[in-house]
CSV table of C-alpha atoms in Angstrom, one decimal:
chain,number,residue,atom,x,y,z
A,1,MET,CA,-41.3,26.3,-218.5
A,2,SER,CA,-39.9,29.8,-218.2
A,3,SER,CA,-42.1,30.9,-215.6
A,4,ILE,CA,-40.6,28.5,-213.0
A,5,ASP,CA,-37.2,29.9,-213.9
A,6,LYS,CA,-37.2,32.8,-211.2
A,7,TYR,CA,-37.9,29.9,-208.7
A,8,ILE,CA,-35.0,27.5,-209.8
A,9,GLU,CA,-32.5,30.6,-209.8
A,10,ASN,CA,-33.5,31.4,-206.6
A,11,LYS,CA,-31.1,30.4,-203.8
A,12,ASP,CA,-33.4,30.3,-201.0
A,13,PHE,CA,-36.1,28.9,-202.9
A,14,VAL,CA,-33.8,25.8,-204.0
A,15,ASN,CA,-32.8,25.3,-200.1
A,16,TRP,CA,-36.3,25.1,-199.2
A,17,ALA,CA,-37.3,22.8,-201.9
A,18,LEU,CA,-34.3,20.6,-200.8
A,19,GLY,CA,-35.9,20.3,-197.6
A,20,ASP,CA,-34.3,23.0,-195.4
A,21,SER,CA,-37.2,23.9,-192.9
A,22,SER,CA,-35.7,27.3,-191.9
A,23,TYR,CA,-37.2,28.7,-195.4
A,24,ASP,CA,-40.6,27.4,-194.6
A,25,GLU,CA,-42.1,30.5,-193.1
A,26,GLN,CA,-40.7,32.6,-195.8
A,27,TRP,CA,-42.1,30.8,-198.6
A,28,GLN,CA,-45.5,29.6,-196.7
A,29,GLN,CA,-45.7,33.5,-196.3
A,30,TYR,CA,-45.0,34.2,-200.2
A,31,LEU,CA,-47.7,31.4,-201.2
A,32,VAL,CA,-50.3,33.3,-199.2
A,33,GLN,CA,-49.4,36.7,-200.7
A,34,HIS,CA,-49.4,35.2,-204.1
A,35,PRO,CA,-51.9,32.3,-204.4
A,36,GLU,CA,-51.8,32.5,-208.1
A,37,GLU,CA,-48.0,31.6,-208.2
A,38,LYS,CA,-49.1,28.1,-206.2
A,39,ASP,CA,-48.8,26.0,-209.5
A,40,ASP,CA,-45.5,27.4,-210.7
A,41,VAL,CA,-44.1,26.7,-207.3
A,42,GLU,CA,-45.1,23.3,-207.0
A,43,GLU,CA,-43.6,22.5,-210.5
A,44,ALA,CA,-40.3,24.5,-209.6
A,45,LYS,CA,-39.9,22.3,-206.3
A,46,ALA,CA,-40.6,19.3,-208.3
A,47,PHE,CA,-38.3,20.2,-210.8
A,48,ILE,CA,-35.4,20.7,-208.1
A,49,GLN,CA,-36.3,17.6,-206.3
A,50,LYS,CA,-36.4,15.3,-209.5
A,51,THR,CA,-32.8,16.4,-210.5
A,52,GLN,CA,-31.3,13.4,-209.1
A,53,ILE,CA,-28.3,11.2,-208.8
A,54,LYS,CA,-28.4,7.7,-209.2
A,55,GLU,CA,-27.3,6.3,-206.1
A,56,PRO,CA,-26.6,2.3,-205.9
A,57,TYR,CA,-29.1,-0.1,-204.5
A,58,PHE,CA,-28.6,-1.1,-201.2
A,59,SER,CA,-31.3,-3.4,-200.0
A,60,VAL,CA,-32.6,-3.4,-196.4
A,61,GLN,CA,-31.8,-7.3,-196.5
A,62,ARG,CA,-28.1,-6.5,-197.1
A,63,GLU,CA,-27.9,-3.9,-194.7
A,64,LYS,CA,-29.2,-6.4,-191.8
A,65,GLU,CA,-26.8,-9.1,-193.3
A,66,ILE,CA,-24.0,-6.8,-193.1
A,67,TRP,CA,-24.9,-5.9,-189.4
A,68,ASP,CA,-25.5,-9.7,-188.4
A,69,GLN,CA,-21.9,-10.2,-189.7
A,70,ILE,CA,-20.5,-7.4,-187.6
A,71,SER,CA,-22.3,-8.0,-184.4
A,72,SER,CA,-21.8,-12.1,-184.4
A,73,ASN,CA,-17.8,-10.9,-184.4
A,74,ILE,CA,-18.3,-8.4,-181.9
A,75,VAL,CA,-18.5,-9.5,-178.0
A,76,PRO,CA,-21.3,-7.3,-176.3
A,77,SER,CA,-21.0,-8.8,-172.7
A,78,LYS,CA,-18.1,-8.7,-170.6
A,79,THR,CA,-18.9,-11.4,-168.2
A,80,VAL,CA,-17.6,-14.7,-169.9
A,81,LYS,CA,-16.9,-17.1,-167.3
A,82,GLU,CA,-15.8,-20.7,-166.7
A,83,VAL,CA,-18.8,-22.8,-166.0
A,84,LYS,CA,-19.5,-26.2,-164.1
A,85,LEU,CA,-23.2,-26.7,-165.0
A,86,PRO,CA,-25.3,-27.2,-161.9
A,87,TRP,CA,-27.8,-29.0,-163.8
A,88,VAL,CA,-30.2,-29.5,-160.9
A,89,LYS,CA,-33.2,-31.7,-161.4
A,90,TYR,CA,-36.1,-29.4,-162.6
A,91,ALA,CA,-40.0,-29.9,-161.6
A,92,ALA,CA,-41.9,-32.4,-163.9
A,93,ALA,CA,-43.1,-29.2,-165.9
A,94,MET,CA,-39.8,-28.6,-166.9
A,95,ILE,CA,-38.1,-29.8,-169.8
A,96,ALA,CA,-34.8,-30.8,-170.6
A,97,LEU,CA,-33.5,-29.9,-174.0
A,98,GLY,CA,-29.9,-30.4,-175.3
A,99,LEU,CA,-28.8,-28.8,-178.3
A,100,MET,CA,-25.8,-28.9,-180.4
A,101,ILE,CA,-26.2,-26.9,-183.5
A,102,GLY,CA,-23.7,-25.4,-186.0
A,103,PHE,CA,-25.2,-22.4,-187.4
A,104,TYR,CA,-23.3,-20.7,-189.9
A,105,TYR,CA,-25.8,-18.6,-191.8
A,106,TYR,CA,-28.2,-17.1,-189.5
A,107,ASN,CA,-30.1,-14.0,-189.8
A,108,PHE,CA,-30.6,-11.8,-186.7
A,109,VAL,CA,-33.5,-9.7,-186.2
A,110,PRO,CA,-33.3,-5.9,-185.3
A,111,SER,CA,-33.3,-5.7,-181.0
A,112,ASN,CA,-32.2,-9.0,-181.0
A,113,HIS,CA,-29.8,-10.1,-177.9
A,114,VAL,CA,-26.7,-11.6,-178.3
A,115,GLU,CA,-24.7,-13.6,-175.9
A,116,MET,CA,-21.4,-15.0,-176.5
A,117,ALA,CA,-18.9,-17.7,-175.4
A,118,HIS,CA,-15.1,-17.0,-176.1
A,119,GLN,CA,-13.1,-19.8,-177.7
A,120,GLY,CA,-11.7,-21.7,-174.6
A,121,PHE,CA,-14.7,-20.8,-172.1
A,122,THR,CA,-17.9,-21.9,-171.7
A,123,LYS,CA,-20.8,-19.7,-170.4
A,124,ASP,CA,-24.1,-20.3,-168.5
A,125,VAL,CA,-27.2,-18.2,-169.8
A,126,GLN,CA,-30.6,-17.6,-168.5
A,127,LEU,CA,-33.2,-16.8,-171.0
A,128,PRO,CA,-36.2,-14.6,-170.1
A,129,ASP,CA,-38.7,-17.6,-169.7
A,130,GLY,CA,-36.4,-19.2,-167.1
A,131,SER,CA,-35.0,-21.6,-169.6
A,132,LYS,CA,-31.3,-22.3,-169.2
A,133,VAL,CA,-28.5,-22.4,-171.6
A,134,ALA,CA,-24.9,-23.4,-171.6
A,135,LEU,CA,-22.7,-22.3,-174.3
A,136,ASN,CA,-19.7,-24.5,-175.5
A,137,ALA,CA,-16.4,-22.6,-176.5
A,138,GLY,CA,-16.9,-20.3,-179.4
A,139,THR,CA,-20.7,-20.2,-179.3
A,140,SER,CA,-23.4,-17.2,-179.4
A,141,ILE,CA,-27.1,-17.4,-179.6
A,142,SER,CA,-29.2,-14.5,-180.2
A,143,TYR,CA,-33.1,-13.9,-179.9
A,144,ASN,CA,-35.5,-11.3,-179.6
A,145,LYS,CA,-36.1,-10.1,-176.4
A,146,ASP,CA,-39.6,-8.5,-177.3
A,147,GLU,CA,-41.1,-11.3,-179.1
A,148,PHE,CA,-39.6,-14.0,-176.8
A,149,THR,CA,-42.3,-14.7,-174.5
A,150,ASP,CA,-44.7,-15.3,-177.4
A,151,GLU,CA,-42.6,-17.3,-179.4
A,152,ARG,CA,-39.2,-18.5,-178.3
A,153,ARG,CA,-37.1,-18.9,-181.4
A,154,ILE,CA,-33.6,-18.7,-180.8
A,155,GLU,CA,-30.5,-18.7,-183.4
A,156,LEU,CA,-27.5,-20.3,-182.5
A,157,ASN,CA,-23.9,-20.3,-183.8
A,158,GLY,CA,-21.9,-23.0,-182.3
A,159,GLU,CA,-22.9,-25.5,-179.7
A,160,ALA,CA,-25.1,-25.5,-176.6
A,161,PHE,CA,-27.2,-27.2,-174.3
A,162,PHE,CA,-30.6,-25.9,-173.8
A,163,ASP,CA,-32.7,-26.8,-170.5
A,164,VAL,CA,-36.1,-25.6,-171.4
A,165,LYS,CA,-38.9,-24.5,-169.3
A,166,LYS,CA,-42.5,-25.8,-170.3
A,167,GLY,CA,-44.5,-23.0,-172.5
A,168,SER,CA,-45.1,-21.8,-175.8
A,169,LEU,CA,-43.6,-22.8,-178.8
A,170,PHE,CA,-39.4,-23.2,-178.4
A,171,GLN,CA,-37.5,-23.7,-181.6
A,172,VAL,CA,-33.9,-23.4,-182.4
A,173,GLN,CA,-33.2,-22.3,-186.0
A,174,SER,CA,-30.0,-23.0,-187.9
A,175,ALA,CA,-28.7,-23.1,-191.3
A,176,LYS,CA,-29.9,-26.5,-192.2
A,177,GLY,CA,-33.3,-26.2,-190.4
A,178,ASN,CA,-35.1,-25.9,-187.5
A,179,VAL,CA,-35.8,-28.2,-184.3
A,180,THR,CA,-39.0,-27.6,-182.7
A,181,VAL,CA,-39.8,-29.0,-179.0
A,182,LEU,CA,-43.0,-31.0,-178.6
A,183,GLY,CA,-43.2,-31.2,-175.2
A,184,THR,CA,-40.2,-33.2,-174.2
A,185,SER,CA,-36.4,-33.1,-174.4
A,186,PHE,CA,-33.9,-34.1,-177.3
A,187,ASN,CA,-30.3,-33.4,-178.1
A,188,ILE,CA,-28.8,-31.9,-181.3
A,189,PHE,CA,-25.6,-32.0,-182.9
A,190,ALA,CA,-24.9,-30.0,-186.2
A,191,ARG,CA,-21.7,-28.6,-187.3
A,192,LYS,CA,-20.9,-27.0,-190.8
A,193,ASP,CA,-22.0,-29.4,-193.5
A,194,SER,CA,-23.4,-32.2,-191.0
A,195,TRP,CA,-26.6,-31.5,-188.5
A,196,VAL,CA,-27.2,-34.4,-186.3
A,197,ILE,CA,-30.0,-34.3,-183.9
A,198,GLU,CA,-30.3,-36.8,-181.0
A,199,CYS,CA,-33.3,-37.4,-178.8
A,200,PHE,CA,-32.3,-38.3,-175.1
A,201,SER,CA,-35.7,-38.4,-173.8
A,202,GLY,CA,-39.1,-37.3,-175.2
A,203,LYS,CA,-40.1,-36.0,-178.4
A,204,VAL,CA,-38.9,-33.3,-180.8
A,205,LEU,CA,-39.6,-32.4,-184.3
A,206,VAL,CA,-36.9,-31.9,-186.8
A,207,GLU,CA,-37.5,-30.0,-190.1
A,208,ASP,CA,-35.1,-29.2,-192.8
A,209,ARG,CA,-35.2,-26.0,-194.9
A,210,LYS,CA,-37.4,-27.5,-197.7
A,211,GLY,CA,-39.9,-28.4,-195.2
A,212,LYS,CA,-38.9,-32.3,-194.8
A,213,THR,CA,-39.7,-33.4,-191.2
A,214,VAL,CA,-38.7,-36.1,-188.9
A,215,THR,CA,-40.2,-36.8,-185.6
A,216,LEU,CA,-37.8,-38.4,-183.1
A,217,THR,CA,-38.5,-40.1,-179.3
A,218,LYS,CA,-36.3,-41.1,-176.4
A,219,GLY,CA,-33.4,-43.1,-177.9
A,220,GLU,CA,-33.7,-41.7,-181.7
A,221,GLY,CA,-31.4,-40.0,-183.6
A,222,VAL,CA,-31.0,-38.6,-187.2
A,223,LYS,CA,-28.0,-37.1,-189.1
A,224,TYR,CA,-28.8,-35.1,-191.8
A,225,ALA,CA,-26.9,-35.6,-194.9
A,226,LYS,CA,-27.3,-34.7,-198.8
A,227,GLY,CA,-31.0,-33.6,-197.8
A,228,GLU,CA,-32.0,-37.2,-196.3
A,229,PHE,CA,-32.4,-38.2,-192.6
A,230,ILE,CA,-30.3,-41.0,-191.7
A,231,ILE,CA,-31.2,-42.9,-188.6
A,232,LEU,CA,-29.0,-43.2,-185.6
A,233,ASP,CA,-28.8,-44.8,-182.2
A,234,THR,CA,-28.2,-42.3,-178.8
A,235,PHE,CA,-27.0,-43.1,-175.7
A,236,GLY,CA,-27.1,-41.8,-172.4
A,237,ASP,CA,-28.9,-39.1,-170.5
A,238,THR,CA,-26.9,-35.8,-171.7
A,239,PRO,CA,-24.8,-35.1,-174.6
A,240,SER,CA,-21.0,-35.7,-173.3
A,241,TRP,CA,-19.7,-32.3,-174.1
A,242,GLN,CA,-21.0,-31.2,-171.0
A,243,GLU,CA,-18.5,-33.2,-169.3
A,244,GLY,CA,-16.0,-32.5,-171.4
A,245,ILE,CA,-16.0,-35.6,-173.5
A,246,PHE,CA,-16.0,-35.9,-177.2
A,247,THR,CA,-16.7,-39.0,-178.9
A,248,TYR,CA,-16.0,-39.7,-182.6
A,249,LYS,CA,-16.9,-42.5,-185.2
A,250,ASN,CA,-15.0,-42.4,-188.3
A,251,GLU,CA,-14.8,-38.5,-188.1
A,252,SER,CA,-12.7,-36.5,-190.2
A,253,LEU,CA,-9.5,-34.9,-188.4
A,254,GLU,CA,-10.6,-31.5,-189.5
A,255,GLN,CA,-13.9,-31.8,-187.9
A,256,VAL,CA,-12.0,-33.1,-184.7
A,257,PHE,CA,-9.4,-30.2,-185.0
A,258,GLN,CA,-12.1,-28.0,-185.0
A,259,GLU,CA,-13.2,-28.9,-181.6
A,260,VAL,CA,-9.9,-29.0,-180.2
A,261,GLN,CA,-9.6,-25.2,-181.5
A,262,ARG,CA,-12.6,-24.1,-179.9
A,263,GLN,CA,-11.8,-26.2,-176.6
A,264,PHE,CA,-8.1,-25.0,-176.1
A,265,ASN,CA,-8.4,-21.9,-178.2
A,266,VAL,CA,-5.7,-22.7,-180.3
A,267,ARG,CA,-4.9,-22.7,-184.0
A,268,ILE,CA,-4.0,-26.1,-185.6
A,269,ILE,CA,-1.0,-25.6,-188.4
A,270,TYR,CA,-1.5,-28.2,-190.8
A,271,GLN,CA,1.8,-28.9,-192.3
A,272,ASN,CA,0.5,-31.5,-194.6
A,273,LYS,CA,-2.9,-30.9,-196.0
A,274,GLU,CA,-3.6,-34.7,-196.3
A,275,ILE,CA,-4.0,-34.7,-192.5
A,276,GLN,CA,-7.4,-33.1,-192.5
A,277,HIS,CA,-8.6,-35.9,-194.4
A,278,LEU,CA,-7.5,-38.7,-191.9
A,279,ARG,CA,-10.4,-40.6,-190.2
A,280,PHE,CA,-10.5,-40.9,-186.2
A,281,THR,CA,-12.4,-43.0,-184.0
A,282,GLY,CA,-11.9,-42.5,-180.6
A,283,THR,CA,-12.6,-40.2,-177.5
A,284,ILE,CA,-10.8,-37.2,-176.4
A,285,THR,CA,-11.3,-34.7,-173.4
A,286,ASN,CA,-11.0,-30.9,-173.0
A,287,LYS,CA,-8.7,-30.9,-169.6
A,288,SER,CA,-5.4,-31.1,-171.4
A,289,LEU,CA,-4.2,-29.9,-174.5
A,290,SER,CA,-1.0,-32.1,-174.8
A,291,THR,CA,-2.8,-35.3,-173.5
A,292,THR,CA,-5.7,-34.6,-176.1
A,293,MET,CA,-3.1,-34.3,-178.6
A,294,LYS,CA,-0.8,-37.1,-177.8
A,295,VAL,CA,-4.2,-39.4,-177.8
A,296,ILE,CA,-5.0,-38.1,-181.5
A,297,SER,CA,-1.3,-38.2,-183.2
A,298,LYS,CA,-0.8,-41.9,-181.4
A,299,THR,CA,-4.3,-43.1,-183.0
A,300,MET,CA,-3.6,-41.7,-186.3
A,301,GLY,CA,0.3,-42.1,-186.6
A,302,ILE,CA,0.8,-38.1,-186.8
A,303,ASN,CA,3.4,-35.8,-185.1
A,304,PHE,CA,2.6,-32.6,-183.5
A,305,GLU,CA,4.5,-29.6,-181.6
A,306,ILE,CA,2.7,-27.1,-179.0
A,307,LYS,CA,4.2,-23.8,-180.1
A,308,LYS,CA,3.8,-20.5,-178.4
A,309,ASN,CA,1.2,-18.2,-179.4
A,310,GLN,CA,-1.7,-20.8,-179.0
A,311,GLU,CA,-0.5,-22.6,-182.2
A,312,VAL,CA,0.1,-26.4,-182.6
A,313,GLU,CA,1.9,-27.7,-185.2
A,314,VAL,CA,0.5,-31.1,-187.0
A,315,SER,CA,2.6,-33.0,-189.6
A,316,MET,CA,2.9,-36.4,-191.1
B,1,MET,CA,-27.2,12.5,-178.8
B,2,GLU,CA,-24.3,11.6,-180.8
B,3,GLN,CA,-21.7,12.6,-178.5
B,4,LYS,CA,-23.7,10.6,-176.0
B,5,HIS,CA,-23.4,7.5,-178.0
B,6,TRP,CA,-19.8,7.7,-178.8
B,7,LYS,CA,-19.0,8.2,-175.0
B,8,ALA,CA,-20.7,4.7,-174.4
B,9,LEU,CA,-19.2,3.2,-177.3
B,10,LYS,CA,-15.8,4.4,-176.1
B,11,GLU,CA,-16.1,3.8,-172.4
B,12,ASN,CA,-19.2,1.2,-171.5
B,13,ASP,CA,-18.4,-0.8,-174.2
B,14,ASP,CA,-22.0,-0.3,-175.7
B,15,ALA,CA,-22.5,-2.5,-178.6
B,16,ASN,CA,-26.2,-0.5,-179.0
B,17,ALA,CA,-24.0,2.6,-179.5
B,18,LEU,CA,-22.2,1.1,-182.2
B,19,LYS,CA,-25.5,-0.2,-183.8
B,20,TYR,CA,-26.8,3.4,-183.2
B,21,PHE,CA,-23.8,4.6,-185.6
B,22,TYR,CA,-24.4,1.6,-188.2
B,23,ASP,CA,-28.1,2.8,-188.5
B,24,GLN,CA,-27.6,6.2,-188.8
B,25,TYR,CA,-24.6,6.2,-191.3
B,26,ILE,CA,-24.9,2.8,-193.1
B,27,LYS,CA,-26.6,3.9,-196.1
B,28,LEU,CA,-24.6,7.1,-196.6
B,29,LEU,CA,-21.5,5.2,-196.1
B,30,TYR,CA,-22.4,2.4,-198.4
B,31,LYS,CA,-23.4,5.0,-201.3
B,32,TYR,CA,-20.4,7.4,-200.6
B,33,GLY,CA,-17.9,4.2,-201.1
B,34,TYR,CA,-19.6,3.0,-204.0
B,35,HIS,CA,-19.1,6.2,-205.7
B,36,PHE,CA,-15.2,5.5,-205.6
B,37,CYS,CA,-15.4,2.0,-206.1
B,38,GLN,CA,-18.3,0.0,-207.9
B,39,ASP,CA,-17.7,-3.3,-206.9
B,40,ALA,CA,-20.5,-3.7,-204.2
B,41,ALA,CA,-18.8,-6.9,-202.3
B,42,LEU,CA,-15.7,-4.6,-202.1
B,43,VAL,CA,-17.5,-1.8,-200.3
B,44,GLU,CA,-19.6,-4.2,-198.3
B,45,ASP,CA,-16.3,-5.4,-196.8
B,46,CYS,CA,-15.0,-2.3,-196.3
B,47,VAL,CA,-18.0,-1.1,-194.5
B,48,GLN,CA,-18.1,-4.0,-192.2
B,49,ASP,CA,-14.5,-4.0,-191.4
B,50,LEU,CA,-15.0,-0.5,-190.6
B,51,TYR,CA,-17.4,-1.2,-187.9
B,52,LEU,CA,-15.5,-3.9,-186.5
B,53,ARG,CA,-12.5,-1.9,-186.5
B,54,LEU,CA,-14.3,0.8,-184.6
B,55,TRP,CA,-15.6,-1.8,-181.8
B,56,GLU,CA,-12.0,-3.1,-181.3
B,57,LYS,CA,-10.6,0.4,-181.3
B,58,ARG,CA,-13.2,1.6,-179.1
B,59,ARG,CA,-10.9,2.2,-176.1
B,60,SER,CA,-8.4,4.1,-178.0
B,61,LEU,CA,-10.7,6.5,-179.9
B,62,GLY,CA,-10.5,10.0,-179.8
B,63,GLU,CA,-13.0,12.5,-179.0
B,64,THR,CA,-14.5,13.7,-182.4
B,65,ASP,CA,-17.2,16.4,-182.8
B,66,ASN,CA,-18.3,14.6,-186.1
B,67,VAL,CA,-18.9,11.0,-186.1
B,68,LYS,CA,-20.2,10.9,-190.0
B,69,LEU,CA,-17.0,12.5,-191.1
B,70,TYR,CA,-14.8,10.2,-189.3
B,71,LEU,CA,-16.5,7.3,-190.5
B,72,MET,CA,-16.4,8.6,-194.2
B,73,VAL,CA,-12.9,9.4,-194.0
B,74,SER,CA,-12.1,5.9,-192.5
B,75,LEU,CA,-13.8,4.3,-195.1
B,76,LYS,CA,-12.4,6.1,-198.0
B,77,ARG,CA,-9.2,5.2,-196.6
B,78,SER,CA,-9.8,1.7,-196.4
B,79,ILE,CA,-11.4,1.2,-199.9
B,80,PHE,CA,-8.2,2.6,-201.2
B,81,GLU,CA,-5.9,0.3,-199.6
B,82,LYS,CA,-7.8,-2.4,-200.8
B,83,LEU,CA,-8.0,-1.1,-204.3
B,84,LYS,CA,-4.0,-0.5,-204.0
B,85,LYS,CA,-3.6,-4.0,-203.0
B,86,ASN,CA,-5.7,-5.3,-205.6
B,87,ASN,CA,-3.2,-3.6,-207.8
B,88,LYS,CA,-6.3,-1.7,-209.4
B,89,VAL,CA,-4.7,1.6,-208.9
B,90,THR,CA,-1.1,2.8,-208.2
B,91,SER,CA,-1.4,6.0,-206.3
B,92,ASP,CA,-3.8,7.7,-203.7
B,93,ASP,CA,-4.1,10.7,-206.4
B,94,GLN,CA,-5.4,8.5,-208.7
B,95,ILE,CA,-7.8,6.8,-206.3
B,96,GLU,CA,-9.1,10.6,-205.2
B,97,ASP,CA,-10.2,11.4,-208.7
B,98,THR,CA,-12.0,7.9,-209.0
B,99,PHE,CA,-15.4,9.5,-207.7
B,100,ASP,CA,-18.3,8.9,-209.8
B,101,VAL,CA,-21.9,9.7,-210.0
B,102,SER,CA,-24.7,9.7,-212.7
B,103,PHE,CA,-27.0,12.2,-212.9
B,104,THR,CA,-30.5,11.8,-214.1
B,105,MET,CA,-33.6,13.9,-214.6
B,106,GLU,CA,-37.2,12.5,-214.6
B,107,GLU,CA,-39.0,12.5,-217.8
B,108,SER,CA,-41.8,14.2,-216.3
B,109,ILE,CA,-40.1,17.4,-216.3
B,110,ILE,CA,-39.2,17.4,-220.0
B,111,HIS,CA,-42.2,19.7,-221.7
B,112,SER,CA,-40.4,20.5,-225.0
B,113,GLU,CA,-37.8,19.5,-227.3
B,114,THR,CA,-35.6,22.4,-226.2
B,115,ASP,CA,-35.8,21.1,-222.9
B,116,LYS,CA,-34.8,17.6,-223.9
B,117,ILE,CA,-31.6,18.9,-225.6
B,118,ASN,CA,-30.8,20.8,-222.6
B,119,LYS,CA,-31.4,18.0,-220.3
B,120,ASP,CA,-29.0,15.7,-222.6
B,121,LYS,CA,-26.3,18.6,-222.8
B,122,LEU,CA,-26.4,19.3,-218.8
B,123,LEU,CA,-26.1,15.3,-218.4
B,124,LYS,CA,-23.5,15.3,-220.4
B,125,THR,CA,-21.6,18.2,-218.7
B,126,LEU,CA,-22.0,17.2,-215.5
B,127,ALA,CA,-20.9,13.7,-216.6
B,128,SER,CA,-17.8,15.2,-218.2
B,129,LEU,CA,-16.5,16.8,-214.4
B,130,SER,CA,-13.5,15.4,-212.8
B,131,GLY,CA,-14.1,13.1,-209.8
B,132,ARG,CA,-13.4,15.6,-207.4
B,133,GLN,CA,-15.5,18.1,-208.9
B,134,LYS,CA,-18.0,15.4,-208.8
B,135,GLU,CA,-17.7,14.9,-205.1
B,136,VAL,CA,-18.0,18.6,-204.2
B,137,ILE,CA,-21.3,18.6,-205.8
B,138,TYR,CA,-22.4,15.2,-204.5
B,139,LEU,CA,-21.3,16.2,-201.1
B,140,ARG,CA,-22.4,19.7,-201.0
B,141,PHE,CA,-25.4,20.0,-203.1
B,142,TYR,CA,-26.8,16.1,-202.8
B,143,ASN,CA,-25.9,15.8,-199.3
B,144,GLY,CA,-26.1,19.1,-197.9
B,145,PHE,CA,-22.6,19.2,-196.7
B,146,THR,CA,-21.0,22.8,-195.5
B,147,PRO,CA,-18.1,23.6,-197.0
B,148,GLU,CA,-16.1,22.9,-193.9
B,149,GLU,CA,-17.5,19.5,-193.9
B,150,VAL,CA,-16.5,18.6,-197.5
B,151,SER,CA,-13.2,20.1,-197.0
B,152,GLU,CA,-12.6,17.4,-193.7
B,153,VAL,CA,-14.3,14.7,-195.8
B,154,MET,CA,-11.9,15.3,-198.8
B,155,ASN,CA,-8.8,16.5,-196.9
B,156,ILE,CA,-8.5,19.5,-198.5
B,157,SER,CA,-8.5,23.2,-197.8
B,158,ASN,CA,-12.0,25.3,-197.8
B,159,GLN,CA,-10.0,27.2,-200.7
B,160,SER,CA,-9.5,24.0,-202.9
B,161,VAL,CA,-13.4,23.3,-202.3
B,162,ARG,CA,-14.4,26.6,-203.2
B,163,ASN,CA,-12.1,26.6,-206.3
B,164,LEU,CA,-13.3,23.1,-207.5
B,165,GLN,CA,-16.9,24.4,-207.4
B,166,ALA,CA,-15.9,27.5,-209.0
B,167,SER,CA,-14.3,25.1,-212.1
B,168,ALA,CA,-17.0,22.7,-212.1
B,169,LEU,CA,-19.5,25.9,-212.6
B,170,LYS,CA,-17.1,27.6,-215.2
B,171,LYS,CA,-17.2,24.2,-217.3
B,172,MET,CA,-21.0,24.1,-217.2
B,173,ARG,CA,-21.4,27.4,-218.3
B,174,ASN,CA,-19.1,27.2,-221.0
B,175,ASN,CA,-20.9,24.3,-222.3
B,176,MET,CA,-24.2,25.0,-221.7
B,177,GLY,CA,-24.3,28.5,-223.1
B,178,ASP,CA,-27.7,30.0,-223.6
B,179,GLY,CA,-29.6,26.9,-222.4
B,180,LEU,CA,-27.8,27.5,-219.1
B,181,ASN,CA,-30.5,29.4,-217.1
B,182,LEU,CA,-33.3,26.8,-218.2
B,183,LEU,CA,-32.0,23.7,-216.3
B,184,LEU,CA,-30.7,22.9,-212.8
B,185,ILE,CA,-27.7,24.7,-213.7
B,186,GLY,CA,-29.1,28.1,-212.5
B,187,PHE,CA,-29.5,27.0,-209.3
B,188,LEU,CA,-26.8,25.2,-208.9
B,189,ILE,CA,-24.6,28.1,-209.8
B,190,GLU,CA,-26.9,30.1,-207.2
B,191,ASN,CA,-26.1,27.7,-204.6
B,192,PHE,CA,-22.4,27.7,-205.3
B,193,GLN,CA,-20.9,30.8,-205.7
């Protein structure tokens, strides 16, 4: 041990051992001149390098997750415009695919491309393969630009309508599960705890996180609740949110008001907490905040007041 | 390189620039923060807030010749604020001194009983240093910061950095006595004087 003392007490040596390459030449030369010292030098080097500080463990996974949270809260693109969707009829080779997905715990992969529509706006996005996506208010999607051509996987947070070109696998991933195109078109609705998929035409494969699958064809839909798929019927050719129409059947007011918040970029202030649990059946639109609030308040027998600062107060 | 990204962040709203600074410094920041407060969730929150704030305030950011130091100082401030809010501590001074690290040594370098005794002694002595003394050693020695960088991060004068180093070394010398030259202490002293 004592033979390495002269090294560990030498400042230049320590700097070199700790990785300061400006000392490389000096010590390499020294080793050439004193080949017999090689073992001691190695030992001294190891000694210096092995005296460590216990650093906390910070996993790559966590690093990625934190970045995901950051990136989902920033707006990379300045071009957010209001969109009237010019959904032209595409050639037969194209697939119309409507998706509405609530996607709250999602993983971005590095080099992901993110698109986002603010509250109160929708946004029209073209994917690298030519597919089109209409983002509803308060929605973001992300996908890996490099891998997109091979495998079209998209992560979605919020609501969007996809018009997908025929091609390789096309999959939309969400917290509750994935929806995969099987050469046709379909529509999905999913929010927070609920995940509802409606098929307007063609065929899609729905798979939850546990691997349970269900295949939907035209006119079929499923609602995912407590790990089970419950069969629903669907109507029309496209999801009605595209026309700014939102229809609810025995839905909690909390869910309804969440939509109101997104569509009008307002904040709902509850004077009475119980309001959130009332059930609403009816149709609202995104044309006028006061009309929408009137419809809801009359149906439910509650009061509302539109305040400044984009706030709406509701009370019983 | 760094200046280029800083400019892109400030002037071009470039989210990739933010990602660059994240990739570059997230590990250093997390570890540095953790040494002040051994609450992973709190440190993660603060790190996240730090980058979100950096993005929000990007237009009004000043010039900085050292983004690393800027981020470390900001993180430290936000951790202190959170701790104060949680009533864990009452004053900045108190937190400033909470920096904590554990030193370890790999077993393979222990050749004899004397080595083991010296090792234990050294680790004990290092553990008994004050928070600020540990912080200086951590930054200077284990992260290769210059004394100027240390003084900026710790918000103390160059002279204070030197004083902290000297007092840490003195303590080690006193405690280690003859065993001093045997272990890492030897090069610590060489390096710090």
